[in-house]
Amino acid sequence: MLTWSNGKPPISILELNTLKSQCTNRPFQGGYVGWLGFEAGFHFEGVETKRQLPNEPLDLFWECDGAIHIDTKHQKLTVYGQMNFKEEAAKIISSKSVSTTELEKTAKSISSPNQSKDHFLTAVEQVQSDIREGHVYQVNVSWSLEHHIPNPTLVFEKLFLSNPARYTSFLQYDNHGVISNSPELFLSVKPAEDGAQITSIPIKGTANQTDLKSRKNLWESPKERAELSMIVDMVRNDLSRVAQVGTVKVHHRRIRRCGDLLHAEQKVSAKLKEGCGIPELFAATFPPASVTGAPKVSAIKRIHRLEKNSRGIYTGCIGYVGHDGQAQFSVAIRCLPFTDQTARLHIGSGIVFDSSPPLEWLETLAKARAIRNILTPTSQIK
């Protein structure tokens, strides 16, 4: 989804309580879009922080008049919304794109991953020590890079054409925005008379190639299977706080191709109980379990202690609440939050007892590969 501000003032996600008893099942054609940053989850979970947060707003939603929908399978764009939005969208779609060579001249890395590798490996080893001592079972650890991107729309276009993900999106409000290539669904909400249908599809387990051997290894890996099971249990527990009794359901594990990677995922669904809306749903589930760890509060505290930089939008969520009552939020991974012309790329990995620190580092590089190839295609990270 590609959309931008129509000039109306932003609001908080806690004000988005527009669930209805019926939905149209049409693509998003108007409503509220935006993001909720990772550190906003500290409030929901009662974790104190004095860390300086990044420049982008943590809780920013605004009303818009439509969206450009992206068919990643056929690389097709379709505009939905009001006439004024369609006219603006037509100008963007018809605008001439610059070449990859021109992009290489403008996009450049500001920080170096070599400054992050040692810190990341040390953090992984500390998490494993905490696991051995029984404090946590799993913690997501990340590192980050800064990039100069004079043309965020072009970066999004190149990413969409070269390696699109299921929840690809581009949102912008004034000089703040985010380019997302997320493969992971945090929450989907579809209103119904007997209670809104809630769906979450957490991802855990990565193969950095898409051949049959990689698929088989990922499917059969005891480590990857256990890691996903742990997170699915957390999602099931989170949803049960706001679900009708007996409606929480865990579906079958599966392997899905996400661009140049393979991931293991498992759907969890439920019916929202009466009296609960978007604020209650987020209070129960945010931040996403797959990008924090288990137990969630203990994992959040360790992330806060171990990582040098705040995450901001990264590992929060990006999405919309439509005027028809439908809502959808992706997990904010494989994304580039930007302010003016400076973007941050965070990359993370879930750490468990039998993780290998060097292999976890390589996994983060594989996850960053698609975006890095656009921003700095000649760079080599080891």
Short mmCIF file of C-alpha atoms in Angstrom, two decimals:
data_model
loop_
_atom_site.label_atom_id
_atom_site.label_comp_id
_atom_site.label_asym_id
_atom_site.label_seq_id
_atom_site.Cartn_x
_atom_site.Cartn_y
_atom_site.Cartn_z
CA MET A 1 0.00 0.00 0.00
CA LEU A 2 1.25 3.46 -0.95
CA THR A 3 -0.34 6.54 0.61
CA TRP A 4 0.40 9.94 2.14
CA SER A 5 -1.07 12.73 4.26
CA ASN A 6 -4.02 14.79 3.06
CA GLY A 7 -3.13 17.60 5.44
CA LYS A 8 -5.44 16.61 8.29
CA PRO A 9 -3.91 16.53 11.81
CA PRO A 10 -2.59 13.19 13.09
CA ILE A 11 -4.13 11.20 15.94
CA SER A 12 -3.09 8.39 18.30
CA ILE A 13 -3.91 4.73 17.73
CA LEU A 14 -5.81 4.83 21.02
CA GLU A 15 -8.36 7.04 19.26
CA LEU A 16 -8.94 4.52 16.46
CA ASN A 17 -11.96 2.64 17.72
CA THR A 18 -14.09 2.45 14.60
CA LEU A 19 -14.83 -1.30 14.45
CA LYS A 20 -18.23 -2.09 12.96
CA SER A 21 -20.45 -5.16 12.90
CA GLN A 22 -20.04 -5.65 9.15
CA CYS A 23 -17.23 -5.01 6.70
CA THR A 24 -17.24 -4.62 2.93
CA ASN A 25 -14.26 -6.93 2.23
CA ARG A 26 -13.06 -4.34 -0.25
CA PRO A 27 -9.47 -3.04 -0.46
CA PHE A 28 -8.68 -0.03 1.73
CA GLN A 29 -10.31 3.02 0.15
CA GLY A 30 -10.03 5.55 2.93
CA GLY A 31 -9.59 5.76 6.67
CA TYR A 32 -6.62 6.06 8.98
CA VAL A 33 -3.08 4.89 8.22
CA GLY A 34 0.16 5.10 10.15
CA TRP A 35 2.51 3.33 12.48
CA LEU A 36 3.15 2.53 16.13
CA GLY A 37 6.81 2.37 17.16
CA PHE A 38 8.38 -0.36 19.27
CA GLU A 39 9.03 1.82 22.32
CA ALA A 40 5.33 2.68 22.48
CA GLY A 41 4.95 -0.89 23.71
CA PHE A 42 6.83 0.04 26.87
CA HIS A 43 3.69 1.92 27.92
CA PHE A 44 1.43 -1.07 27.27
CA GLU A 45 3.72 -3.43 29.20
CA GLY A 46 4.60 -1.03 32.03
CA VAL A 47 8.33 -0.88 31.24
CA GLU A 48 10.12 2.35 32.15
CA THR A 49 12.59 3.94 29.74
CA LYS A 50 14.70 7.08 29.81
CA ARG A 51 16.33 6.36 26.47
CA GLN A 52 16.33 9.14 23.87
CA LEU A 53 13.99 8.14 21.08
CA PRO A 54 14.61 8.65 17.34
CA ASN A 55 13.26 11.65 15.46
CA GLU A 56 10.23 9.92 13.98
CA PRO A 57 6.96 10.04 15.96
CA LEU A 58 6.22 6.76 17.76
CA ASP A 59 2.41 6.88 17.51
CA LEU A 60 1.29 8.55 14.31
CA PHE A 61 -1.96 7.90 12.43
CA TRP A 62 -3.71 10.22 10.03
CA GLU A 63 -6.79 10.23 7.86
CA CYS A 64 -6.30 9.76 4.14
CA ASP A 65 -8.61 9.64 1.16
CA GLY A 66 -7.35 6.50 -0.54
CA ALA A 67 -4.36 4.30 -1.33
CA ILE A 68 -2.42 2.84 -4.22
CA HIS A 69 -2.73 -0.93 -3.82
CA ILE A 70 0.18 -3.12 -4.79
CA ASP A 71 -0.27 -6.51 -6.46
CA THR A 72 3.16 -7.98 -5.67
CA LYS A 73 2.53 -11.12 -7.70
CA HIS A 74 1.78 -9.27 -10.95
CA GLN A 75 3.63 -6.02 -10.02
CA LYS A 76 0.48 -4.04 -10.70
CA LEU A 77 -0.72 -0.83 -9.07
CA THR A 78 -4.42 0.00 -8.57
CA VAL A 79 -5.74 3.27 -7.14
CA TYR A 80 -8.71 3.33 -4.75
CA GLY A 81 -10.23 6.32 -3.02
CA GLN A 82 -11.71 9.73 -3.59
CA MET A 83 -11.22 11.69 -6.81
CA ASN A 84 -8.68 14.15 -5.40
CA PHE A 85 -6.54 11.25 -4.20
CA LYS A 86 -6.81 9.47 -7.56
CA GLU A 87 -5.62 12.59 -9.36
CA GLU A 88 -2.54 12.89 -7.13
CA ALA A 89 -1.86 9.16 -7.45
CA ALA A 90 -2.02 9.31 -11.25
CA LYS A 91 0.75 11.91 -11.26
CA ILE A 92 2.99 9.71 -9.11
CA ILE A 93 2.37 6.55 -11.12
CA SER A 94 3.01 8.31 -14.45
CA SER A 95 6.14 10.12 -13.29
CA LYS A 96 9.37 9.07 -14.97
CA SER A 97 11.60 6.88 -12.83
CA VAL A 98 15.34 7.47 -12.73
CA SER A 99 17.76 4.70 -13.49
CA THR A 100 19.51 2.44 -11.00
CA THR A 101 22.77 4.23 -11.83
CA GLU A 102 21.22 7.54 -10.80
CA LEU A 103 19.96 5.94 -7.59
CA GLU A 104 23.46 4.71 -6.78
CA LYS A 105 24.70 8.29 -7.09
CA THR A 106 22.24 9.56 -4.50
CA ALA A 107 21.66 6.79 -1.93
CA LYS A 108 24.64 6.15 0.32
CA SER A 109 25.44 4.58 3.64
CA ILE A 110 26.16 6.92 6.52
CA SER A 111 27.14 4.37 9.16
CA SER A 112 29.16 1.17 8.86
CA PRO A 113 27.98 -2.34 9.76
CA ASN A 114 31.51 -3.12 10.93
CA GLN A 115 30.78 -0.87 13.91
CA SER A 116 27.77 -3.05 14.78
CA LYS A 117 29.00 -6.62 14.31
CA ASP A 118 31.01 -6.96 17.54
CA HIS A 119 28.27 -5.33 19.59
CA PHE A 120 25.66 -7.65 18.04
CA LEU A 121 27.70 -10.79 18.74
CA THR A 122 28.29 -9.68 22.33
CA ALA A 123 24.55 -9.07 22.78
CA VAL A 124 23.76 -12.55 21.43
CA GLU A 125 26.17 -14.14 23.90
CA GLN A 126 24.64 -12.13 26.77
CA VAL A 127 21.15 -13.29 25.81
CA GLN A 128 22.34 -16.89 25.79
CA SER A 129 23.81 -16.37 29.25
CA ASP A 130 20.44 -15.00 30.43
CA ILE A 131 18.72 -18.05 28.92
CA ARG A 132 21.06 -20.44 30.73
CA GLU A 133 20.29 -18.65 34.00
CA GLY A 134 16.55 -19.04 33.39
CA HIS A 135 15.64 -15.36 32.98
CA VAL A 136 14.29 -15.65 29.41
CA TYR A 137 13.71 -18.27 26.71
CA GLN A 138 14.17 -16.13 23.62
CA VAL A 139 15.13 -12.51 22.81
CA ASN A 140 15.16 -10.68 19.49
CA VAL A 141 18.43 -8.74 19.04
CA SER A 142 19.01 -6.13 16.33
CA TRP A 143 21.55 -3.70 14.92
CA SER A 144 21.14 -0.71 12.61
CA LEU A 145 22.60 1.36 9.78
CA GLU A 146 21.86 4.88 8.61
CA HIS A 147 21.49 5.81 4.96
CA HIS A 148 21.11 9.02 3.01
CA ILE A 149 18.16 8.68 0.58
CA PRO A 150 17.25 11.88 -1.30
CA ASN A 151 14.37 10.12 -3.08
CA PRO A 152 12.47 7.72 -0.76
CA THR A 153 9.75 7.12 -3.37
CA LEU A 154 12.35 5.83 -5.82
CA VAL A 155 13.85 3.50 -3.22
CA PHE A 156 10.37 2.10 -2.60
CA GLU A 157 9.77 1.65 -6.32
CA LYS A 158 13.05 -0.23 -6.83
CA LEU A 159 12.30 -2.47 -3.84
CA PHE A 160 8.78 -3.18 -5.10
CA LEU A 161 10.11 -4.17 -8.53
CA SER A 162 13.10 -6.20 -7.37
CA ASN A 163 11.97 -8.06 -4.24
CA PRO A 164 8.39 -7.33 -3.12
CA ALA A 165 7.00 -8.73 0.12
CA ARG A 166 3.39 -9.52 1.01
CA TYR A 167 2.96 -6.37 3.14
CA THR A 168 5.00 -3.94 1.08
CA SER A 169 4.01 -0.36 1.91
CA PHE A 170 5.07 3.27 1.73
CA LEU A 171 3.54 5.82 4.12
CA GLN A 172 4.47 9.47 4.46
CA TYR A 173 3.26 12.31 6.69
CA ASP A 174 5.06 15.62 6.11
CA ASN A 175 8.79 14.86 6.33
CA HIS A 176 8.33 11.57 8.22
CA GLY A 177 7.73 8.28 6.49
CA VAL A 178 8.51 4.60 6.24
CA ILE A 179 9.33 2.23 3.39
CA SER A 180 8.36 -1.29 4.41
CA ASN A 181 9.05 -4.65 2.79
CA SER A 182 7.51 -6.67 5.61
CA PRO A 183 6.58 -10.33 5.08
CA GLU A 184 4.79 -10.64 8.44
CA LEU A 185 1.19 -9.99 9.48
CA PHE A 186 0.82 -8.64 13.00
CA LEU A 187 -2.96 -8.23 13.10
CA SER A 188 -5.86 -8.39 10.70
CA VAL A 189 -9.34 -7.43 11.89
CA LYS A 190 -12.51 -8.14 9.91
CA PRO A 191 -15.76 -7.07 11.61
CA ALA A 192 -18.72 -9.49 11.75
CA GLU A 193 -22.03 -9.64 13.59
CA ASP A 194 -20.84 -12.45 15.88
CA GLY A 195 -17.56 -10.70 16.72
CA ALA A 196 -14.64 -9.41 14.66
CA GLN A 197 -12.29 -12.04 13.24
CA ILE A 198 -8.71 -11.46 14.42
CA THR A 199 -5.74 -13.04 12.64
CA SER A 200 -2.02 -12.95 13.38
CA ILE A 201 0.67 -14.85 11.44
CA PRO A 202 3.98 -14.77 13.34
CA ILE A 203 7.20 -15.67 11.50
CA LYS A 204 10.12 -17.52 13.04
CA GLY A 205 12.76 -19.41 11.10
CA THR A 206 14.71 -18.18 8.09
CA ALA A 207 16.55 -19.78 5.16
CA ASN A 208 18.59 -17.35 3.07
CA GLN A 209 18.12 -19.41 -0.10
CA THR A 210 14.88 -20.58 -1.70
CA ASP A 211 15.93 -23.96 -3.14
CA LEU A 212 14.35 -27.29 -2.15
CA LYS A 213 17.24 -28.26 0.13
CA SER A 214 16.92 -25.01 2.11
CA ARG A 215 13.17 -25.52 2.37
CA LYS A 216 13.65 -29.08 3.68
CA ASN A 217 16.28 -28.00 6.21
CA LEU A 218 14.08 -25.20 7.51
CA TRP A 219 11.05 -27.47 7.78
CA GLU A 220 12.93 -30.21 9.65
CA SER A 221 15.07 -28.02 11.95
CA PRO A 222 14.19 -28.75 15.62
CA LYS A 223 15.58 -25.34 16.61
CA GLU A 224 13.44 -23.40 14.13
CA ARG A 225 10.34 -25.45 14.94
CA ALA A 226 10.76 -24.89 18.69
CA GLU A 227 11.40 -21.17 18.20
CA LEU A 228 8.18 -20.70 16.23
CA SER A 229 6.17 -22.80 18.70
CA MET A 230 7.34 -20.58 21.55
CA ILE A 231 6.20 -17.42 19.78
CA VAL A 232 2.89 -18.93 18.67
CA ASP A 233 2.13 -19.75 22.30
CA MET A 234 2.76 -16.10 23.18
CA VAL A 235 0.49 -14.87 20.40
CA ARG A 236 -2.22 -17.29 21.50
CA ASN A 237 -1.93 -16.03 25.06
CA ASP A 238 -2.00 -12.37 23.97
CA LEU A 239 -5.10 -12.84 21.83
CA SER A 240 -6.87 -14.78 24.57
CA ARG A 241 -6.98 -11.59 26.66
CA VAL A 242 -9.43 -10.01 24.24
CA ALA A 243 -10.96 -13.07 22.55
CA GLN A 244 -14.27 -14.77 23.05
CA VAL A 245 -13.84 -17.89 25.17
CA GLY A 246 -13.00 -20.95 23.09
CA THR A 247 -12.38 -19.09 19.82
CA VAL A 248 -8.56 -18.93 19.79
CA LYS A 249 -7.26 -21.34 17.16
CA VAL A 250 -3.72 -22.28 16.08
CA HIS A 251 -3.37 -23.37 12.45
CA HIS A 252 -0.74 -25.52 10.76
CA ARG A 253 2.89 -24.47 10.45
CA ARG A 254 4.02 -23.79 6.90
CA ILE A 255 6.99 -22.57 4.88
CA ARG A 256 6.48 -19.52 2.68
CA ARG A 257 8.76 -17.84 0.20
CA CYS A 258 9.30 -14.15 0.98
CA GLY A 259 11.25 -12.67 -1.93
CA ASP A 260 14.80 -14.02 -1.74
CA LEU A 261 14.20 -15.80 1.60
CA LEU A 262 12.14 -18.63 3.08
CA HIS A 263 10.31 -18.26 6.40
CA ALA A 264 8.35 -20.57 8.67
CA GLU A 265 5.04 -19.13 9.83
CA GLN A 266 1.91 -20.20 11.70
CA LYS A 267 -1.49 -18.51 11.80
CA VAL A 268 -3.35 -17.82 15.04
CA SER A 269 -6.98 -16.65 14.85
CA ALA A 270 -9.74 -15.68 17.28
CA LYS A 271 -13.05 -13.84 17.64
CA LEU A 272 -12.89 -10.47 19.41
CA LYS A 273 -15.12 -10.32 22.47
CA GLU A 274 -17.82 -7.71 22.90
CA GLY A 275 -16.67 -4.35 24.21
CA CYS A 276 -13.15 -4.63 22.80
CA GLY A 277 -11.83 -2.48 19.96
CA ILE A 278 -8.50 -1.39 18.52
CA PRO A 279 -7.16 0.17 21.78
CA GLU A 280 -7.91 -2.98 23.81
CA LEU A 281 -6.51 -5.23 21.09
CA PHE A 282 -3.21 -3.34 21.03
CA ALA A 283 -2.99 -3.20 24.81
CA ALA A 284 -3.16 -7.01 24.80
CA THR A 285 -0.81 -7.78 21.91
CA PHE A 286 1.69 -4.96 21.31
CA PRO A 287 4.61 -5.06 20.69
CA PRO A 288 4.53 -8.15 18.44
CA ALA A 289 5.71 -11.33 20.15
CA SER A 290 7.92 -12.45 17.26
CA VAL A 291 10.18 -9.40 17.51
CA THR A 292 10.47 -9.19 21.28
CA GLY A 293 10.93 -12.65 22.83
CA ALA A 294 9.67 -14.78 25.67
CA PRO A 295 8.57 -13.88 28.28
CA LYS A 296 7.69 -10.60 26.54
CA VAL A 297 8.34 -8.13 29.38
CA SER A 298 11.66 -9.73 30.33
CA ALA A 299 12.71 -9.74 26.67
CA ILE A 300 11.77 -6.07 26.23
CA LYS A 301 13.89 -5.10 29.23
CA ARG A 302 16.89 -6.96 27.81
CA ILE A 303 16.45 -5.38 24.39
CA HIS A 304 16.41 -1.98 26.08
CA ARG A 305 19.61 -2.81 27.95
CA LEU A 306 21.56 -4.53 25.17
CA GLU A 307 20.86 -2.45 22.07
CA LYS A 308 22.70 0.83 21.62
CA ASN A 309 19.96 2.61 19.68
CA SER A 310 16.23 2.96 20.08
CA ARG A 311 14.19 1.02 17.52
CA GLY A 312 11.50 3.57 16.77
CA ILE A 313 9.18 2.27 14.05
CA TYR A 314 11.24 -0.90 13.61
CA THR A 315 9.51 -3.95 15.19
CA GLY A 316 6.45 -1.86 15.88
CA CYS A 317 3.65 -2.07 13.33
CA ILE A 318 2.47 -0.34 10.16
CA GLY A 319 -1.09 -0.40 8.94
CA TYR A 320 -4.57 1.02 8.65
CA VAL A 321 -8.07 1.15 10.07
CA GLY A 322 -10.55 1.70 7.25
CA HIS A 323 -13.76 3.67 7.42
CA ASP A 324 -15.52 0.35 6.73
CA GLY A 325 -14.10 -1.09 9.97
CA GLN A 326 -11.46 -3.37 8.50
CA ALA A 327 -7.95 -3.10 9.92
CA GLN A 328 -4.59 -4.59 9.03
CA PHE A 329 -1.13 -4.13 10.53
CA SER A 330 2.16 -5.64 9.44
CA VAL A 331 5.13 -6.17 11.73
CA ALA A 332 7.57 -3.34 10.96
CA ILE A 333 10.55 -5.40 9.80
CA ARG A 334 12.64 -5.04 6.60
CA CYS A 335 11.73 -1.38 6.73
CA LEU A 336 13.34 2.02 6.26
CA PRO A 337 11.88 4.71 8.53
CA PHE A 338 13.02 8.10 7.28
CA THR A 339 12.94 11.72 8.35
CA ASP A 340 13.79 14.23 5.63
CA GLN A 341 16.48 12.33 3.68
CA THR A 342 17.96 10.17 6.43
CA ALA A 343 16.77 6.57 6.78
CA ARG A 344 17.54 3.87 9.34
CA LEU A 345 17.73 0.18 8.51
CA HIS A 346 17.38 -2.14 11.51
CA ILE A 347 18.01 -5.86 11.17
CA GLY A 348 17.37 -8.46 13.87
CA SER A 349 17.29 -12.12 14.75
CA GLY A 350 15.60 -14.23 17.42
CA ILE A 351 18.14 -15.73 19.84
CA VAL A 352 17.55 -19.01 21.67
CA PHE A 353 19.69 -21.35 23.78
CA ASP A 354 21.31 -23.19 20.86
CA SER A 355 21.79 -20.20 18.55
CA SER A 356 25.18 -19.77 16.91
CA PRO A 357 26.25 -16.10 17.16
CA PRO A 358 28.14 -16.07 13.81
CA LEU A 359 25.20 -17.76 12.05
CA GLU A 360 22.74 -15.30 13.60
CA TRP A 361 24.88 -12.46 12.23
CA LEU A 362 24.78 -14.02 8.76
CA GLU A 363 21.00 -14.38 9.06
CA THR A 364 20.64 -10.65 9.71
CA LEU A 365 22.74 -9.94 6.62
CA ALA A 366 20.47 -12.16 4.53
CA LYS A 367 17.40 -10.30 5.82
CA ALA A 368 19.00 -6.96 4.93
CA ARG A 369 20.17 -8.11 1.50
CA ALA A 370 17.23 -6.95 -0.64
CA ILE A 371 17.23 -3.41 0.77
CA ARG A 372 21.02 -3.12 0.91
CA ASN A 373 21.30 -4.15 -2.74
CA ILE A 374 19.21 -1.11 -3.65
CA LEU A 375 20.86 1.39 -1.35
CA THR A 376 24.47 0.32 -1.73
CA PRO A 377 24.61 -2.45 -4.40
CA THR A 378 28.42 -2.62 -4.48
CA SER A 379 28.92 -2.95 -0.72
CA GLN A 380 30.14 -6.13 0.90
CA ILE A 381 29.27 -6.96 4.50
CA LYS A 382 30.80 -9.98 6.19
#
